PDB file of C-alpha atoms in Angstrom:
ATOM      1  CA  MET A   1    -155.648 -59.392 -29.139  1.00 45.00           C
ATOM      2  CA  MET A   2    -154.594 -58.068 -25.741  1.00 49.00           C
ATOM      3  CA  HIS A   3    -154.869 -54.295 -25.286  1.00 56.00           C
ATOM      4  CA  ILE A   4    -152.515 -52.569 -22.859  1.00 63.00           C
ATOM      5  CA  ARG A   5    -154.139 -49.778 -20.901  1.00 72.00           C
ATOM      6  CA  ARG A   6    -151.841 -46.893 -20.081  1.00 77.00           C
ATOM      7  CA  SER A   7    -152.510 -44.435 -17.314  1.00 83.00           C
ATOM      8  CA  PRO A   8    -152.999 -40.742 -18.117  1.00 83.00           C
ATOM      9  CA  GLU A   9    -149.725 -40.064 -16.299  1.00 84.00           C
ATOM     10  CA  GLU A  10    -147.810 -42.528 -18.499  1.00 82.00           C
ATOM     11  CA  ILE A  11    -149.362 -41.102 -21.668  1.00 81.00           C
ATOM     12  CA  ALA A  12    -148.456 -37.560 -20.580  1.00 83.00           C
ATOM     13  CA  ALA A  13    -144.883 -38.606 -19.761  1.00 82.00           C
ATOM     14  CA  ASN A  14    -144.474 -40.311 -23.152  1.00 78.00           C
ATOM     15  CA  ARG A  15    -145.822 -37.240 -24.942  1.00 82.00           C
ATOM     16  CA  ALA A  16    -143.462 -34.972 -23.005  1.00 82.00           C
ATOM     17  CA  ARG A  17    -140.462 -37.127 -23.973  1.00 76.00           C
ATOM     18  CA  TYR A  18    -141.514 -37.069 -27.628  1.00 71.00           C
ATOM     19  CA  GLU A  19    -142.019 -33.298 -27.634  1.00 76.00           C
ATOM     20  CA  ASP A  20    -138.628 -32.778 -25.982  1.00 75.00           C
ATOM     21  CA  HIS A  21    -136.966 -35.005 -28.590  1.00 66.00           C
ATOM     22  CA  GLN A  22    -138.748 -33.145 -31.396  1.00 66.00           C
ATOM     23  CA  LYS A  23    -137.693 -29.768 -29.983  1.00 69.00           C
ATOM     24  CA  LYS A  24    -134.045 -30.817 -29.776  1.00 65.00           C
ATOM     25  CA  GLY A  25    -134.150 -32.262 -33.286  1.00 61.00           C
ATOM     26  CA  LEU A  26    -135.668 -29.124 -34.772  1.00 62.00           C
ATOM     27  CA  GLU A  27    -133.214 -26.884 -32.928  1.00 65.00           C
ATOM     28  CA  PHE A  28    -130.252 -28.943 -34.140  1.00 59.00           C
ATOM     29  CA  ALA A  29    -131.307 -29.328 -37.777  1.00 56.00           C
ATOM     30  CA  PRO A  30    -130.048 -26.789 -40.307  1.00 53.00           C
ATOM     31  CA  LYS A  31    -132.565 -24.159 -41.329  1.00 49.00           C
ATOM     32  CA  ALA A  32    -132.249 -25.100 -44.994  1.00 60.00           C
ATOM     33  CA  LEU A  33    -130.564 -27.611 -47.242  1.00 72.00           C
ATOM     34  CA  PRO A  34    -127.456 -26.463 -49.110  1.00 82.00           C
ATOM     35  CA  ALA A  35    -127.774 -25.230 -52.668  1.00 88.00           C
ATOM     36  CA  PRO A  36    -128.263 -27.930 -55.307  1.00 90.00           C
ATOM     37  CA  SER A  37    -125.143 -29.390 -56.892  1.00 93.00           C
ATOM     38  CA  PRO A  38    -123.910 -27.463 -59.950  1.00 92.00           C
ATOM     39  CA  LEU A  39    -124.606 -28.447 -63.537  1.00 90.00           C
ATOM     40  CA  PRO A  40    -123.078 -29.995 -65.510  1.00 89.00           C
ATOM     41  CA  ALA A  41    -121.768 -32.771 -63.273  1.00 91.00           C
ATOM     42  CA  LEU A  42    -118.016 -33.004 -62.932  1.00 93.00           C
ATOM     43  CA  PRO A  43    -116.579 -36.125 -64.569  1.00 95.00           C
ATOM     44  CA  ILE A  44    -115.809 -39.086 -62.320  1.00 96.00           C
ATOM     45  CA  SER A  45    -112.150 -40.110 -62.367  1.00 96.00           C
ATOM     46  CA  ALA A  46    -111.732 -43.117 -64.656  1.00 96.00           C
ATOM     47  CA  ASP A  47    -109.737 -45.040 -62.045  1.00 97.00           C
ATOM     48  CA  ALA A  48    -112.579 -44.622 -59.526  1.00 98.00           C
ATOM     49  CA  ILE A  49    -115.279 -46.107 -61.761  1.00 98.00           C
ATOM     50  CA  ILE A  50    -116.227 -49.706 -60.961  1.00 98.00           C
ATOM     51  CA  HIS A  51    -119.129 -50.177 -63.360  1.00 98.00           C
ATOM     52  CA  GLN A  52    -121.446 -48.115 -65.540  1.00 97.00           C
ATOM     53  CA  GLU A  53    -124.901 -49.197 -66.647  1.00 97.00           C
ATOM     54  CA  THR A  54    -127.464 -47.569 -68.928  1.00 97.00           C
ATOM     55  CA  ILE A  55    -131.013 -48.390 -67.816  1.00 97.00           C
ATOM     56  CA  PRO A  56    -133.360 -48.096 -70.807  1.00 95.00           C
ATOM     57  CA  GLY A  57    -136.651 -46.299 -70.385  1.00 94.00           C
ATOM     58  CA  SER A  58    -139.222 -48.527 -68.607  1.00 96.00           C
ATOM     59  CA  TRP A  59    -136.539 -51.057 -67.584  1.00 97.00           C
ATOM     60  CA  TYR A  60    -134.862 -52.072 -64.305  1.00 98.00           C
ATOM     61  CA  TRP A  61    -131.470 -53.033 -62.912  1.00 98.00           C
ATOM     62  CA  SER A  62    -129.809 -54.012 -59.638  1.00 98.00           C
ATOM     63  CA  THR A  63    -126.300 -53.989 -58.218  1.00 97.00           C
ATOM     64  CA  LYS A  64    -124.355 -54.736 -55.072  1.00 97.00           C
ATOM     65  CA  LEU A  65    -122.880 -51.633 -53.475  1.00 98.00           C
ATOM     66  CA  LEU A  66    -120.180 -51.792 -50.800  1.00 98.00           C
ATOM     67  CA  ARG A  67    -119.695 -49.376 -47.924  1.00 97.00           C
ATOM     68  CA  GLY A  68    -117.573 -46.457 -49.097  1.00 97.00           C
ATOM     69  CA  GLU A  69    -118.651 -46.804 -52.716  1.00 98.00           C
ATOM     70  CA  ALA A  70    -121.180 -44.500 -54.344  1.00 98.00           C
ATOM     71  CA  ILE A  71    -123.578 -44.391 -57.246  1.00 98.00           C
ATOM     72  CA  ARG A  72    -124.260 -41.503 -59.579  1.00 98.00           C
ATOM     73  CA  ILE A  73    -127.679 -41.576 -61.236  1.00 97.00           C
ATOM     74  CA  ASP A  74    -127.566 -39.314 -64.281  1.00 95.00           C
ATOM     75  CA  GLN A  75    -130.541 -38.304 -66.402  1.00 90.00           C
ATOM     76  CA  ALA A  76    -128.163 -37.581 -69.274  1.00 82.00           C
ATOM     77  CA  GLU A  77    -130.175 -35.653 -71.873  1.00 74.00           C
ATOM     78  CA  SER A  78    -133.649 -36.443 -70.602  1.00 76.00           C
ATOM     79  CA  ASN A  79    -136.159 -35.969 -67.816  1.00 77.00           C
ATOM     80  CA  SER A  80    -136.707 -39.301 -66.095  1.00 86.00           C
ATOM     81  CA  THR A  81    -137.792 -40.375 -62.625  1.00 92.00           C
ATOM     82  CA  VAL A  82    -135.717 -43.209 -61.177  1.00 96.00           C
ATOM     83  CA  ALA A  83    -137.188 -45.332 -58.369  1.00 97.00           C
ATOM     84  CA  LEU A  84    -134.716 -46.877 -55.916  1.00 97.00           C
ATOM     85  CA  VAL A  85    -134.992 -49.562 -53.236  1.00 97.00           C
ATOM     86  CA  ALA A  86    -132.228 -51.059 -51.072  1.00 98.00           C
ATOM     87  CA  TRP A  87    -131.505 -53.871 -48.627  1.00 97.00           C
ATOM     88  CA  ASN A  88    -128.638 -54.634 -46.243  1.00 97.00           C
ATOM     89  CA  ALA A  89    -126.540 -57.107 -48.244  1.00 97.00           C
ATOM     90  CA  HIS A  90    -125.828 -59.239 -45.160  1.00 96.00           C
ATOM     91  CA  ASP A  91    -129.346 -59.204 -43.694  1.00 95.00           C
ATOM     92  CA  THR A  92    -132.054 -58.377 -46.205  1.00 96.00           C
ATOM     93  CA  SER A  93    -134.656 -58.039 -43.457  1.00 95.00           C
ATOM     94  CA  GLU A  94    -133.087 -54.584 -42.993  1.00 96.00           C
ATOM     95  CA  ARG A  95    -134.286 -52.331 -45.775  1.00 96.00           C
ATOM     96  CA  ILE A  96    -134.724 -48.733 -46.814  1.00 96.00           C
ATOM     97  CA  ASN A  97    -137.327 -46.827 -44.791  1.00 94.00           C
ATOM     98  CA  LEU A  98    -138.438 -43.526 -46.311  1.00 92.00           C
ATOM     99  CA  VAL A  99    -141.067 -42.793 -43.648  1.00 88.00           C
ATOM    100  CA  ASP A 100    -138.412 -42.892 -40.928  1.00 89.00           C
ATOM    101  CA  THR A 101    -136.069 -40.904 -43.190  1.00 90.00           C
ATOM    102  CA  VAL A 102    -138.629 -38.078 -43.270  1.00 87.00           C
ATOM    103  CA  LYS A 103    -139.677 -38.395 -39.642  1.00 82.00           C
ATOM    104  CA  MET A 104    -136.192 -38.473 -38.162  1.00 79.00           C
ATOM    105  CA  GLN A 105    -134.940 -35.498 -40.183  1.00 80.00           C
ATOM    106  CA  TRP A 106    -138.147 -33.477 -39.685  1.00 75.00           C
ATOM    107  CA  THR A 107    -138.541 -32.726 -43.393  1.00 77.00           C
ATOM    108  CA  THR A 108    -139.861 -34.159 -46.650  1.00 79.00           C
ATOM    109  CA  ALA A 109    -137.199 -32.155 -48.517  1.00 78.00           C
ATOM    110  CA  LEU A 110    -134.642 -34.823 -49.285  1.00 86.00           C
ATOM    111  CA  GLY A 111    -131.619 -33.388 -51.053  1.00 88.00           C
ATOM    112  CA  LYS A 112    -127.888 -32.845 -50.791  1.00 92.00           C
ATOM    113  CA  GLY A 113    -126.707 -33.104 -47.196  1.00 91.00           C
ATOM    114  CA  ARG A 114    -129.380 -35.514 -46.010  1.00 92.00           C
ATOM    115  CA  VAL A 115    -129.189 -39.239 -45.277  1.00 95.00           C
ATOM    116  CA  ILE A 116    -131.487 -42.179 -45.962  1.00 96.00           C
ATOM    117  CA  PHE A 117    -132.276 -44.490 -43.061  1.00 96.00           C
ATOM    118  CA  SER A 118    -133.020 -48.174 -42.803  1.00 96.00           C
ATOM    119  CA  ASP A 119    -135.887 -49.585 -40.775  1.00 94.00           C
ATOM    120  CA  MET A 120    -133.358 -50.378 -38.019  1.00 94.00           C
ATOM    121  CA  GLY A 121    -132.291 -46.785 -37.445  1.00 93.00           C
ATOM    122  CA  ARG A 122    -129.029 -47.049 -39.372  1.00 95.00           C
ATOM    123  CA  VAL A 123    -127.848 -44.904 -42.256  1.00 97.00           C
ATOM    124  CA  MET A 124    -127.924 -46.622 -45.632  1.00 97.00           C
ATOM    125  CA  PHE A 125    -127.064 -43.719 -47.941  1.00 98.00           C
ATOM    126  CA  SER A 126    -125.627 -40.229 -47.702  1.00 97.00           C
ATOM    127  CA  LEU A 127    -126.924 -37.951 -50.448  1.00 96.00           C
ATOM    128  CA  ILE A 128    -123.620 -36.266 -51.261  1.00 96.00           C
ATOM    129  CA  GLU A 129    -124.639 -34.564 -54.517  1.00 96.00           C
ATOM    130  CA  ASP A 130    -128.036 -33.649 -55.935  1.00 94.00           C
ATOM    131  CA  SER A 131    -128.608 -31.097 -58.671  1.00 93.00           C
ATOM    132  CA  SER A 132    -132.414 -31.224 -58.777  1.00 89.00           C
ATOM    133  CA  GLY A 133    -133.570 -30.872 -55.164  1.00 85.00           C
ATOM    134  CA  ALA A 134    -136.644 -32.730 -56.384  1.00 88.00           C
ATOM    135  CA  ASN A 135    -136.888 -36.155 -54.785  1.00 91.00           C
ATOM    136  CA  ASP A 136    -140.065 -37.870 -53.600  1.00 92.00           C
ATOM    137  CA  CYS A 137    -139.783 -40.218 -50.646  1.00 89.00           C
ATOM    138  CA  LEU A 138    -143.454 -40.665 -49.755  1.00 87.00           C
ATOM    139  CA  MET A 139    -145.684 -41.413 -52.713  1.00 87.00           C
ATOM    140  CA  GLY A 140    -144.226 -44.619 -54.135  1.00 89.00           C
ATOM    141  CA  GLY A 141    -143.977 -45.774 -57.722  1.00 93.00           C
ATOM    142  CA  SER A 142    -146.331 -46.604 -60.548  1.00 95.00           C
ATOM    143  CA  THR A 143    -148.386 -49.810 -60.684  1.00 95.00           C
ATOM    144  CA  ALA A 144    -150.187 -51.693 -63.434  1.00 96.00           C
ATOM    145  CA  ALA A 145    -153.448 -50.102 -62.280  1.00 96.00           C
ATOM    146  CA  SER A 146    -152.098 -46.545 -62.160  1.00 95.00           C
ATOM    147  CA  ASN A 147    -150.551 -46.910 -65.625  1.00 96.00           C
ATOM    148  CA  ALA A 148    -153.756 -48.385 -67.072  1.00 96.00           C
ATOM    149  CA  ALA A 149    -155.692 -45.380 -65.807  1.00 95.00           C
ATOM    150  CA  LYS A 150    -153.102 -42.876 -67.016  1.00 95.00           C
ATOM    151  CA  TYR A 151    -152.223 -44.443 -70.391  1.00 96.00           C
ATOM    152  CA  PRO A 152    -155.422 -46.212 -71.509  1.00 95.00           C
ATOM    153  CA  GLY A 153    -154.969 -48.706 -74.305  1.00 92.00           C
ATOM    154  CA  VAL A 154    -151.158 -48.585 -74.115  1.00 93.00           C
ATOM    155  CA  LYS A 155    -149.034 -51.540 -72.982  1.00 94.00           C
ATOM    156  CA  THR A 156    -146.540 -50.256 -70.407  1.00 96.00           C
ATOM    157  CA  ARG A 157    -144.128 -51.424 -67.741  1.00 97.00           C
ATOM    158  CA  ASN A 158    -144.445 -50.058 -64.208  1.00 97.00           C
ATOM    159  CA  THR A 159    -142.285 -49.545 -61.141  1.00 97.00           C
ATOM    160  CA  ARG A 160    -144.004 -52.075 -58.876  1.00 96.00           C
ATOM    161  CA  ASP A 161    -143.679 -54.988 -61.304  1.00 97.00           C
ATOM    162  CA  ASN A 162    -140.116 -53.986 -62.205  1.00 97.00           C
ATOM    163  CA  LEU A 163    -139.098 -54.046 -58.551  1.00 97.00           C
ATOM    164  CA  ILE A 164    -140.769 -57.413 -58.024  1.00 97.00           C
ATOM    165  CA  LEU A 165    -138.528 -58.748 -60.812  1.00 97.00           C
ATOM    166  CA  VAL A 166    -135.517 -57.117 -59.125  1.00 97.00           C
ATOM    167  CA  ALA A 167    -136.418 -58.700 -55.777  1.00 96.00           C
ATOM    168  CA  CYS A 168    -136.980 -62.160 -57.253  1.00 96.00           C
ATOM    169  CA  LYS A 169    -133.640 -62.105 -59.078  1.00 96.00           C
ATOM    170  CA  LEU A 170    -131.974 -61.250 -55.745  1.00 96.00           C
ATOM    171  CA  GLY A 171    -133.643 -64.212 -54.019  1.00 95.00           C
ATOM    172  CA  LEU A 172    -136.299 -62.044 -52.370  1.00 95.00           C
ATOM    173  CA  ASP A 173    -139.997 -61.574 -53.109  1.00 92.00           C
ATOM    174  CA  ARG A 174    -142.621 -58.846 -53.266  1.00 91.00           C
ATOM    175  CA  ARG A 175    -143.021 -58.766 -49.487  1.00 92.00           C
ATOM    176  CA  ASP A 176    -139.416 -57.590 -49.213  1.00 93.00           C
ATOM    177  CA  ILE A 177    -140.077 -54.410 -51.195  1.00 93.00           C
ATOM    178  CA  ALA A 178    -140.415 -51.473 -48.853  1.00 86.00           C
ATOM    179  CA  GLY A 179    -140.936 -47.799 -49.671  1.00 86.00           C
ATOM    180  CA  VAL A 180    -139.560 -46.380 -52.906  1.00 94.00           C
ATOM    181  CA  LEU A 181    -137.290 -43.352 -53.258  1.00 95.00           C
ATOM    182  CA  ASN A 182    -138.150 -41.456 -56.438  1.00 95.00           C
ATOM    183  CA  LEU A 183    -135.217 -39.390 -57.692  1.00 95.00           C
ATOM    184  CA  PHE A 184    -135.913 -36.403 -59.964  1.00 92.00           C
ATOM    185  CA  ALA A 185    -139.584 -36.246 -58.960  1.00 91.00           C
ATOM    186  CA  PRO A 186    -140.710 -32.689 -58.050  1.00 88.00           C
ATOM    187  CA  VAL A 187    -143.549 -33.712 -55.742  1.00 89.00           C
ATOM    188  CA  SER A 188    -144.873 -31.318 -53.102  1.00 85.00           C
ATOM    189  CA  VAL A 189    -146.979 -32.086 -50.050  1.00 83.00           C
ATOM    190  CA  ASP A 190    -149.701 -29.624 -49.016  1.00 81.00           C
ATOM    191  CA  TYR A 191    -150.961 -28.909 -45.506  1.00 81.00           C
ATOM    192  CA  ALA A 192    -153.774 -31.422 -45.921  1.00 82.00           C
ATOM    193  CA  GLY A 193    -151.314 -34.175 -46.839  1.00 81.00           C
ATOM    194  CA  GLY A 194    -152.094 -34.177 -50.560  1.00 87.00           C
ATOM    195  CA  PHE A 195    -149.460 -34.682 -53.252  1.00 89.00           C
ATOM    196  CA  ALA A 196    -148.922 -32.481 -56.292  1.00 87.00           C
ATOM    197  CA  TRP A 197    -146.406 -32.329 -59.140  1.00 88.00           C
ATOM    198  CA  ARG A 198    -144.728 -28.938 -59.103  1.00 83.00           C
ATOM    199  CA  GLY A 199    -144.938 -27.006 -62.348  1.00 64.00           C
ATOM    200  CA  LYS A 200    -141.227 -27.146 -63.188  1.00 64.00           C
ATOM    201  CA  ARG A 201    -139.743 -30.546 -63.869  1.00 59.00           C
ATOM    202  CA  SER A 202    -136.153 -31.366 -63.073  1.00 63.00           C
ATOM    203  CA  ASN A 203    -133.527 -30.162 -65.528  1.00 69.00           C
ATOM    204  CA  SER A 204    -132.268 -32.263 -68.377  1.00 74.00           C
ATOM    205  CA  GLY A 205    -128.932 -33.629 -67.194  1.00 83.00           C
ATOM    206  CA  ASP A 206    -129.769 -33.594 -63.484  1.00 92.00           C
ATOM    207  CA  TYR A 207    -127.903 -36.098 -61.351  1.00 95.00           C
ATOM    208  CA  ALA A 208    -127.703 -37.444 -57.815  1.00 96.00           C
ATOM    209  CA  GLU A 209    -124.872 -39.193 -55.975  1.00 98.00           C
ATOM    210  CA  LEU A 210    -125.497 -41.493 -53.037  1.00 98.00           C
ATOM    211  CA  ARG A 211    -122.632 -42.811 -50.896  1.00 98.00           C
ATOM    212  CA  ALA A 212    -123.153 -46.252 -49.373  1.00 98.00           C
ATOM    213  CA  GLU A 213    -122.807 -46.357 -45.592  1.00 97.00           C
ATOM    214  CA  MET A 214    -123.235 -50.146 -45.424  1.00 97.00           C
ATOM    215  CA  ASP A 215    -122.984 -53.033 -47.884  1.00 98.00           C
ATOM    216  CA  MET A 216    -126.233 -53.113 -49.851  1.00 98.00           C
ATOM    217  CA  LEU A 217    -128.248 -54.631 -52.646  1.00 98.00           C
ATOM    218  CA  VAL A 218    -129.793 -51.784 -54.638  1.00 98.00           C
ATOM    219  CA  GLY A 219    -132.591 -51.964 -57.193  1.00 98.00           C
ATOM    220  CA  PHE A 220    -133.695 -49.376 -59.753  1.00 98.00           C
ATOM    221  CA  SER A 221    -136.742 -48.889 -61.972  1.00 98.00           C
ATOM    222  CA  ASN A 222    -136.852 -46.313 -64.754  1.00 97.00           C
ATOM    223  CA  CYS A 223    -140.585 -45.623 -65.229  1.00 96.00           C
ATOM    224  CA  PRO A 224    -142.597 -42.374 -65.110  1.00 94.00           C
ATOM    225  CA  HIS A 225    -143.778 -41.202 -61.703  1.00 94.00           C
ATOM    226  CA  PRO A 226    -147.551 -41.594 -61.133  1.00 93.00           C
ATOM    227  CA  LEU A 227    -147.929 -37.805 -61.009  1.00 92.00           C
ATOM    228  CA  ASP A 228    -145.760 -37.026 -64.040  1.00 91.00           C
ATOM    229  CA  PRO A 229    -148.051 -34.823 -66.162  1.00 90.00           C
ATOM    230  CA  ASP A 230    -146.751 -36.082 -69.503  1.00 90.00           C
ATOM    231  CA  PRO A 231    -149.756 -37.885 -71.067  1.00 92.00           C
ATOM    232  CA  ILE A 232    -147.444 -39.957 -73.270  1.00 94.00           C
ATOM    233  CA  TYR A 233    -145.535 -42.916 -71.843  1.00 95.00           C
ATOM    234  CA  GLN A 234    -141.984 -42.162 -72.978  1.00 93.00           C
ATOM    235  CA  PRO A 235    -139.356 -42.759 -70.266  1.00 93.00           C
ATOM    236  CA  LYS A 236    -135.794 -42.044 -71.422  1.00 92.00           C
ATOM    237  CA  PRO A 237    -132.565 -43.924 -70.581  1.00 94.00           C
ATOM    238  CA  VAL A 238    -130.587 -43.049 -67.459  1.00 95.00           C
ATOM    239  CA  ILE A 239    -126.966 -43.810 -66.630  1.00 96.00           C
ATOM    240  CA  VAL A 240    -125.937 -45.333 -63.289  1.00 98.00           C
ATOM    241  CA  THR A 241    -122.243 -45.231 -62.398  1.00 98.00           C
ATOM    242  CA  ARG A 242    -120.856 -47.198 -59.465  1.00 98.00           C
ATOM    243  CA  PHE A 243    -117.588 -45.698 -58.221  1.00 98.00           C
ATOM    244  CA  ARG A 244    -115.214 -45.449 -55.269  1.00 98.00           C
ATOM    245  CA  ALA A 245    -116.175 -42.369 -53.276  1.00 96.00           C
ATOM    246  CA  ALA A 246    -113.744 -40.092 -51.486  1.00 94.00           C
ATOM    247  CA  ALA A 247    -113.538 -40.757 -47.750  1.00 93.00           C
ATOM    248  CA  PRO A 248    -115.851 -38.409 -45.819  1.00 92.00           C
ATOM    249  CA  ALA A 249    -114.242 -35.616 -43.811  1.00 91.00           C
ATOM    250  CA  ALA A 250    -114.820 -35.290 -40.080  1.00 86.00           C
ATOM    251  CA  ASP A 251    -117.240 -32.418 -40.693  1.00 86.00           C
ATOM    252  CA  ASP A 252    -119.027 -34.150 -43.583  1.00 91.00           C
ATOM    253  CA  LEU A 253    -122.412 -32.451 -43.872  1.00 89.00           C
ATOM    254  CA  CYS A 254    -124.405 -35.663 -44.144  1.00 91.00           C
ATOM    255  CA  ARG A 255    -122.834 -36.980 -40.944  1.00 91.00           C
ATOM    256  CA  THR A 256    -123.291 -33.794 -38.912  1.00 88.00           C
ATOM    257  CA  ALA A 257    -126.388 -32.009 -40.246  1.00 85.00           C
ATOM    258  CA  THR A 258    -128.902 -33.403 -37.746  1.00 84.00           C
ATOM    259  CA  ALA A 259    -128.887 -35.060 -34.354  1.00 83.00           C
ATOM    260  CA  GLU A 260    -130.681 -38.045 -35.892  1.00 86.00           C
ATOM    261  CA  ALA A 261    -127.990 -38.503 -38.555  1.00 88.00           C
ATOM    262  CA  ILE A 262    -125.295 -38.477 -35.859  1.00 88.00           C
ATOM    263  CA  ARG A 263    -127.247 -41.098 -33.936  1.00 89.00           C
ATOM    264  CA  GLY A 264    -127.761 -43.170 -37.099  1.00 91.00           C
ATOM    265  CA  PHE A 265    -124.025 -43.236 -37.823  1.00 92.00           C
ATOM    266  CA  GLN A 266    -123.391 -44.272 -34.218  1.00 92.00           C
ATOM    267  CA  ASN A 267    -125.751 -47.209 -34.863  1.00 93.00           C
ATOM    268  CA  ASN A 268    -123.745 -48.037 -37.997  1.00 93.00           C
ATOM    269  CA  THR A 269    -120.542 -48.062 -35.955  1.00 91.00           C
ATOM    270  CA  MET A 270    -122.049 -50.482 -33.449  1.00 90.00           C
ATOM    271  CA  MET A 271    -123.175 -52.752 -36.304  1.00 86.00           C
ATOM    272  CA  LEU A 272    -119.640 -52.843 -37.708  1.00 83.00           C
ATOM    273  CA  ALA A 273    -117.921 -53.361 -34.343  1.00 78.00           C
TER     274      ALA A 273
END
């Protein structure tokens, strides 16, 4: 492997550019996310609904989502974590990237008003509604090993294996599965980088709505989060509704909240040109 040696001057210049970019991003970003979406969720107009699917506890599902459509993920009368992955429908090498989503918006607090980036710097989703304010974009989902340790002697399904099945049914494989967005997962990150489940779980009936900003293949897994403190494996059904979203206004919060979001939507425009 060839190592490139950089001069101290080049390293200093690169650091200065990064710090200037960080300063501008932090100055531009809003001081706080808007208040969570109100409960209960308003009904979706019947003529806007394209499809509705109930995902049983421990199960999985996938759908194609077109730009301008949206999905509502609704816990109904339960407390369930829903793991989500996504790929560009026209080029599945472009996929959801939660690390960049955090890094480019300077926060791990992913809620209403934020966007979710791909690994090519484009916006995949706008989070247009979110009643919980409790979404984990760093820790990932459960595995066979984590479930075996948490629920000894119990046969369970897990997020990793569910998403492998999703990927295979879409003509992909396990190498195509990137980071996982966990909706309704009140995970906090401490100063040392450790993860913890906050005392209060999300509310029964919480929901999130994500507007598609490109054509996508989207996969879901309905299994408990690895940090969920419930010692009993008992995931409940969730309802996913695919619907036609209202066209975003010029001052749409998701499109204007941060300098990085503006830049991401510019990248989307170039992709569509």
